[in-house]
Amino acid sequence: MKTTRRTALLGGLALGLAGCASKFRTYDGPAVTRLQMFKSDRNLFLFNNTSVLKAYRIDLGFAAEGPKQFEGDGKTPEGTYTVDRRNPDSLFHLSIGISYPNEADIAYAAAQGREPGGDIFIHGGPRPGIDAIKPDWTAGCIAVSDREIEDIYAMVRDGTPIDIFA
């Protein structure tokens, strides 16, 4: 009887603690007004006006050099976009979407008789079965750790501009 009661008590405690370990964090600091990403340095910065709030090391698309131009090219876009959506059920822990392709991206790809691609996100680490031992393992997205995407997800609002530089 003691063992059953102890097991029930410990099980309840474990469930209670598991509920505290949410991937959804809160943020009540200064608003993030812009993101800037520098592909060559593998850095992402979150700004409040001219002040850097946070900086992150990132991984990019497996074909990291040059701007994304076509579907399946494995490149990360370059240009000015906005955060336009969020996915709490992402295969990569959490993710926030980037508004690629813009009108210029679409026009360029169409002029080449190709599709520009899409579904570019800032997301967490790799899901099981993806080999991310080497840097730049995504299909064109921007990857950070799961803990870092939790912070970014809480801090960055839809409509926030992001500049992606070579």
PDB file of C-alpha atoms in Angstrom:
ATOM      1  CA  MET A   1       0.000   0.000   0.000  1.00  0.00           C
ATOM      2  CA  LYS A   2       2.855   2.406   0.845  1.00  0.00           C
ATOM      3  CA  THR A   3       4.534   1.654  -2.489  1.00  0.00           C
ATOM      4  CA  THR A   4       1.335   2.381  -4.430  1.00  0.00           C
ATOM      5  CA  ARG A   5       0.808   5.679  -2.600  1.00  0.00           C
ATOM      6  CA  ARG A   6       4.461   6.671  -3.096  1.00  0.00           C
ATOM      7  CA  THR A   7       4.286   5.793  -6.803  1.00  0.00           C
ATOM      8  CA  ALA A   8       1.096   7.821  -7.230  1.00  0.00           C
ATOM      9  CA  LEU A   9       2.612  10.782  -5.386  1.00  0.00           C
ATOM     10  CA  LEU A  10       5.833  10.703  -7.418  1.00  0.00           C
ATOM     11  CA  GLY A  11       3.893  10.279 -10.651  1.00  0.00           C
ATOM     12  CA  GLY A  12       1.752  13.304  -9.837  1.00  0.00           C
ATOM     13  CA  LEU A  13       4.823  15.342  -9.001  1.00  0.00           C
ATOM     14  CA  ALA A  14       6.478  14.351 -12.284  1.00  0.00           C
ATOM     15  CA  LEU A  15       3.381  15.370 -14.259  1.00  0.00           C
ATOM     16  CA  GLY A  16       3.242  18.688 -12.434  1.00  0.00           C
ATOM     17  CA  LEU A  17       6.885  19.443 -13.205  1.00  0.00           C
ATOM     18  CA  ALA A  18       6.468  18.402 -16.835  1.00  0.00           C
ATOM     19  CA  GLY A  19       3.730  21.010 -17.181  1.00  0.00           C
ATOM     20  CA  CYS A  20       6.218  23.692 -16.136  1.00  0.00           C
ATOM     21  CA  ALA A  21       8.641  22.770 -18.917  1.00  0.00           C
ATOM     22  CA  SER A  22       6.735  24.497 -21.721  1.00  0.00           C
ATOM     23  CA  LYS A  23       8.335  25.484 -24.996  1.00  0.00           C
ATOM     24  CA  PHE A  24       6.226  28.651 -24.903  1.00  0.00           C
ATOM     25  CA  ARG A  25       8.063  31.381 -23.048  1.00  0.00           C
ATOM     26  CA  THR A  26       6.964  34.887 -22.174  1.00  0.00           C
ATOM     27  CA  TYR A  27       8.839  38.087 -22.867  1.00  0.00           C
ATOM     28  CA  ASP A  28       8.129  41.486 -21.373  1.00  0.00           C
ATOM     29  CA  GLY A  29      11.259  43.388 -22.409  1.00  0.00           C
ATOM     30  CA  PRO A  30      11.698  46.018 -25.112  1.00  0.00           C
ATOM     31  CA  ALA A  31       9.964  45.302 -28.417  1.00  0.00           C
ATOM     32  CA  VAL A  32      11.987  43.691 -31.176  1.00  0.00           C
ATOM     33  CA  THR A  33      11.736  46.227 -34.002  1.00  0.00           C
ATOM     34  CA  ARG A  34      14.023  44.549 -36.558  1.00  0.00           C
ATOM     35  CA  LEU A  35      16.066  41.422 -37.162  1.00  0.00           C
ATOM     36  CA  GLN A  36      19.335  41.506 -39.073  1.00  0.00           C
ATOM     37  CA  MET A  37      21.079  38.405 -40.299  1.00  0.00           C
ATOM     38  CA  PHE A  38      24.576  38.184 -41.747  1.00  0.00           C
ATOM     39  CA  LYS A  39      25.016  34.960 -43.676  1.00  0.00           C
ATOM     40  CA  SER A  40      28.802  35.172 -44.053  1.00  0.00           C
ATOM     41  CA  ASP A  41      29.296  35.530 -40.271  1.00  0.00           C
ATOM     42  CA  ARG A  42      26.411  33.161 -39.358  1.00  0.00           C
ATOM     43  CA  ASN A  43      24.920  35.754 -36.986  1.00  0.00           C
ATOM     44  CA  LEU A  44      21.335  36.815 -36.282  1.00  0.00           C
ATOM     45  CA  PHE A  45      20.667  39.981 -34.283  1.00  0.00           C
ATOM     46  CA  LEU A  46      17.411  41.091 -32.662  1.00  0.00           C
ATOM     47  CA  PHE A  47      17.166  44.877 -32.364  1.00  0.00           C
ATOM     48  CA  ASN A  48      15.098  47.373 -30.446  1.00  0.00           C
ATOM     49  CA  ASN A  49      15.622  50.405 -32.670  1.00  0.00           C
ATOM     50  CA  THR A  50      19.453  50.725 -32.697  1.00  0.00           C
ATOM     51  CA  SER A  51      20.177  48.568 -29.643  1.00  0.00           C
ATOM     52  CA  VAL A  52      20.998  44.878 -30.001  1.00  0.00           C
ATOM     53  CA  LEU A  53      18.801  42.872 -27.629  1.00  0.00           C
ATOM     54  CA  LYS A  54      20.094  39.401 -28.512  1.00  0.00           C
ATOM     55  CA  ALA A  55      22.595  37.789 -30.856  1.00  0.00           C
ATOM     56  CA  TYR A  56      22.581  34.189 -32.073  1.00  0.00           C
ATOM     57  CA  ARG A  57      24.873  31.899 -34.048  1.00  0.00           C
ATOM     58  CA  ILE A  58      22.951  30.296 -36.910  1.00  0.00           C
ATOM     59  CA  ASP A  59      23.066  27.516 -39.472  1.00  0.00           C
ATOM     60  CA  LEU A  60      21.792  28.090 -43.004  1.00  0.00           C
ATOM     61  CA  GLY A  61      20.817  26.194 -46.115  1.00  0.00           C
ATOM     62  CA  PHE A  62      23.197  23.461 -47.248  1.00  0.00           C
ATOM     63  CA  ALA A  63      24.163  25.591 -50.281  1.00  0.00           C
ATOM     64  CA  ALA A  64      24.821  28.675 -48.177  1.00  0.00           C
ATOM     65  CA  GLU A  65      26.631  30.853 -50.727  1.00  0.00           C
ATOM     66  CA  GLY A  66      24.514  33.243 -52.771  1.00  0.00           C
ATOM     67  CA  PRO A  67      20.851  34.223 -52.553  1.00  0.00           C
ATOM     68  CA  LYS A  68      17.965  31.802 -52.806  1.00  0.00           C
ATOM     69  CA  GLN A  69      16.579  31.970 -56.318  1.00  0.00           C
ATOM     70  CA  PHE A  70      14.768  28.724 -57.041  1.00  0.00           C
ATOM     71  CA  GLU A  71      12.820  26.002 -55.335  1.00  0.00           C
ATOM     72  CA  GLY A  72      15.130  23.266 -54.074  1.00  0.00           C
ATOM     73  CA  ASP A  73      18.398  25.193 -54.481  1.00  0.00           C
ATOM     74  CA  GLY A  74      19.253  24.785 -50.774  1.00  0.00           C
ATOM     75  CA  LYS A  75      20.065  28.474 -50.368  1.00  0.00           C
ATOM     76  CA  THR A  76      18.908  30.964 -47.749  1.00  0.00           C
ATOM     77  CA  PRO A  77      17.324  34.160 -49.158  1.00  0.00           C
ATOM     78  CA  GLU A  78      18.999  37.561 -49.145  1.00  0.00           C
ATOM     79  CA  GLY A  79      17.026  40.789 -48.979  1.00  0.00           C
ATOM     80  CA  THR A  80      14.420  42.485 -46.815  1.00  0.00           C
ATOM     81  CA  TYR A  81      11.422  40.445 -45.693  1.00  0.00           C
ATOM     82  CA  THR A  82       9.071  40.324 -42.714  1.00  0.00           C
ATOM     83  CA  VAL A  83       8.181  37.736 -40.117  1.00  0.00           C
ATOM     84  CA  ASP A  84       4.765  36.702 -41.410  1.00  0.00           C
ATOM     85  CA  ARG A  85       3.654  33.609 -39.503  1.00  0.00           C
ATOM     86  CA  ARG A  86       4.487  31.241 -36.680  1.00  0.00           C
ATOM     87  CA  ASN A  87       4.200  27.500 -36.352  1.00  0.00           C
ATOM     88  CA  PRO A  88       3.852  26.165 -32.794  1.00  0.00           C
ATOM     89  CA  ASP A  89       3.691  22.591 -34.164  1.00  0.00           C
ATOM     90  CA  SER A  90       6.792  22.793 -36.336  1.00  0.00           C
ATOM     91  CA  LEU A  91       8.796  19.647 -37.009  1.00  0.00           C
ATOM     92  CA  PHE A  92      11.735  21.722 -35.772  1.00  0.00           C
ATOM     93  CA  HIS A  93      10.431  22.463 -32.239  1.00  0.00           C
ATOM     94  CA  LEU A  94       9.041  25.963 -33.031  1.00  0.00           C
ATOM     95  CA  SER A  95       9.368  28.169 -36.084  1.00  0.00           C
ATOM     96  CA  ILE A  96       8.604  31.657 -37.369  1.00  0.00           C
ATOM     97  CA  GLY A  97       8.064  32.236 -41.065  1.00  0.00           C
ATOM     98  CA  ILE A  98       9.787  34.719 -43.325  1.00  0.00           C
ATOM     99  CA  SER A  99       7.874  36.341 -46.192  1.00  0.00           C
ATOM    100  CA  TYR A 100      10.099  34.869 -48.935  1.00  0.00           C
ATOM    101  CA  PRO A 101       9.416  35.032 -51.855  1.00  0.00           C
ATOM    102  CA  ASN A 102       8.710  38.717 -52.397  1.00  0.00           C
ATOM    103  CA  GLU A 103       7.574  40.180 -55.738  1.00  0.00           C
ATOM    104  CA  ALA A 104      11.142  40.554 -57.040  1.00  0.00           C
ATOM    105  CA  ASP A 105      11.977  36.945 -56.108  1.00  0.00           C
ATOM    106  CA  ILE A 106       8.863  35.687 -57.896  1.00  0.00           C
ATOM    107  CA  ALA A 107       9.560  37.794 -61.008  1.00  0.00           C
ATOM    108  CA  TYR A 108      13.186  36.639 -61.233  1.00  0.00           C
ATOM    109  CA  ALA A 109      12.283  32.957 -60.937  1.00  0.00           C
ATOM    110  CA  ALA A 110       9.447  33.341 -63.476  1.00  0.00           C
ATOM    111  CA  ALA A 111      11.804  35.027 -65.953  1.00  0.00           C
ATOM    112  CA  GLN A 112      14.016  31.936 -65.680  1.00  0.00           C
ATOM    113  CA  GLY A 113      11.033  29.605 -66.121  1.00  0.00           C
ATOM    114  CA  ARG A 114      11.390  28.324 -62.553  1.00  0.00           C
ATOM    115  CA  GLU A 115       9.586  28.472 -59.215  1.00  0.00           C
ATOM    116  CA  PRO A 116      11.095  30.591 -56.410  1.00  0.00           C
ATOM    117  CA  GLY A 117      10.370  28.130 -53.612  1.00  0.00           C
ATOM    118  CA  GLY A 118       9.098  29.179 -50.215  1.00  0.00           C
ATOM    119  CA  ASP A 119       8.475  28.021 -46.670  1.00  0.00           C
ATOM    120  CA  ILE A 120      11.551  29.745 -45.273  1.00  0.00           C
ATOM    121  CA  PHE A 121      11.587  29.761 -41.473  1.00  0.00           C
ATOM    122  CA  ILE A 122      13.747  30.525 -38.483  1.00  0.00           C
ATOM    123  CA  HIS A 123      13.463  27.300 -36.515  1.00  0.00           C
ATOM    124  CA  GLY A 124      14.952  25.102 -33.832  1.00  0.00           C
ATOM    125  CA  GLY A 125      17.401  22.273 -34.124  1.00  0.00           C
ATOM    126  CA  PRO A 126      17.097  19.206 -36.295  1.00  0.00           C
ATOM    127  CA  ARG A 127      14.442  16.595 -35.747  1.00  0.00           C
ATOM    128  CA  PRO A 128      15.494  12.977 -35.287  1.00  0.00           C
ATOM    129  CA  GLY A 129      16.890  11.477 -38.458  1.00  0.00           C
ATOM    130  CA  ILE A 130      18.447  14.705 -39.773  1.00  0.00           C
ATOM    131  CA  ASP A 131      22.222  14.805 -39.748  1.00  0.00           C
ATOM    132  CA  ALA A 132      23.190  18.259 -38.511  1.00  0.00           C
ATOM    133  CA  ILE A 133      26.736  17.456 -37.458  1.00  0.00           C
ATOM    134  CA  LYS A 134      28.048  19.791 -40.133  1.00  0.00           C
ATOM    135  CA  PRO A 135      27.015  23.436 -40.303  1.00  0.00           C
ATOM    136  CA  ASP A 136      24.482  24.649 -42.851  1.00  0.00           C
ATOM    137  CA  TRP A 137      22.246  21.622 -42.833  1.00  0.00           C
ATOM    138  CA  THR A 138      18.831  23.173 -43.600  1.00  0.00           C
ATOM    139  CA  ALA A 139      17.068  23.281 -46.970  1.00  0.00           C
ATOM    140  CA  GLY A 140      17.282  27.107 -46.954  1.00  0.00           C
ATOM    141  CA  CYS A 141      15.976  28.035 -43.509  1.00  0.00           C
ATOM    142  CA  ILE A 142      17.775  29.635 -40.582  1.00  0.00           C
ATOM    143  CA  ALA A 143      18.398  27.279 -37.657  1.00  0.00           C
ATOM    144  CA  VAL A 144      19.163  27.991 -34.010  1.00  0.00           C
ATOM    145  CA  SER A 145      18.989  25.736 -30.952  1.00  0.00           C
ATOM    146  CA  ASP A 146      15.614  24.725 -29.525  1.00  0.00           C
ATOM    147  CA  ARG A 147      16.175  26.960 -26.477  1.00  0.00           C
ATOM    148  CA  GLU A 148      17.057  29.901 -28.718  1.00  0.00           C
ATOM    149  CA  ILE A 149      13.965  29.524 -30.928  1.00  0.00           C
ATOM    150  CA  GLU A 150      11.857  29.530 -27.756  1.00  0.00           C
ATOM    151  CA  ASP A 151      13.282  32.972 -26.930  1.00  0.00           C
ATOM    152  CA  ILE A 152      12.960  34.249 -30.512  1.00  0.00           C
ATOM    153  CA  TYR A 153       9.390  32.922 -30.772  1.00  0.00           C
ATOM    154  CA  ALA A 154       8.451  34.824 -27.604  1.00  0.00           C
ATOM    155  CA  MET A 155      10.262  38.048 -28.534  1.00  0.00           C
ATOM    156  CA  VAL A 156       9.510  38.532 -32.235  1.00  0.00           C
ATOM    157  CA  ARG A 157       6.055  39.519 -33.465  1.00  0.00           C
ATOM    158  CA  ASP A 158       4.514  38.975 -36.892  1.00  0.00           C
ATOM    159  CA  GLY A 159       5.213  41.982 -39.120  1.00  0.00           C
ATOM    160  CA  THR A 160       8.742  42.508 -37.775  1.00  0.00           C
ATOM    161  CA  PRO A 161      11.161  43.293 -40.632  1.00  0.00           C
ATOM    162  CA  ILE A 162      14.200  41.094 -41.229  1.00  0.00           C
ATOM    163  CA  ASP A 163      17.204  42.107 -43.321  1.00  0.00           C
ATOM    164  CA  ILE A 164      19.217  39.167 -44.632  1.00  0.00           C
ATOM    165  CA  PHE A 165      22.665  40.173 -45.832  1.00  0.00           C
ATOM    166  CA  ALA A 166      25.216  38.087 -47.709  1.00  0.00           C
TER     167      ALA A 166
END
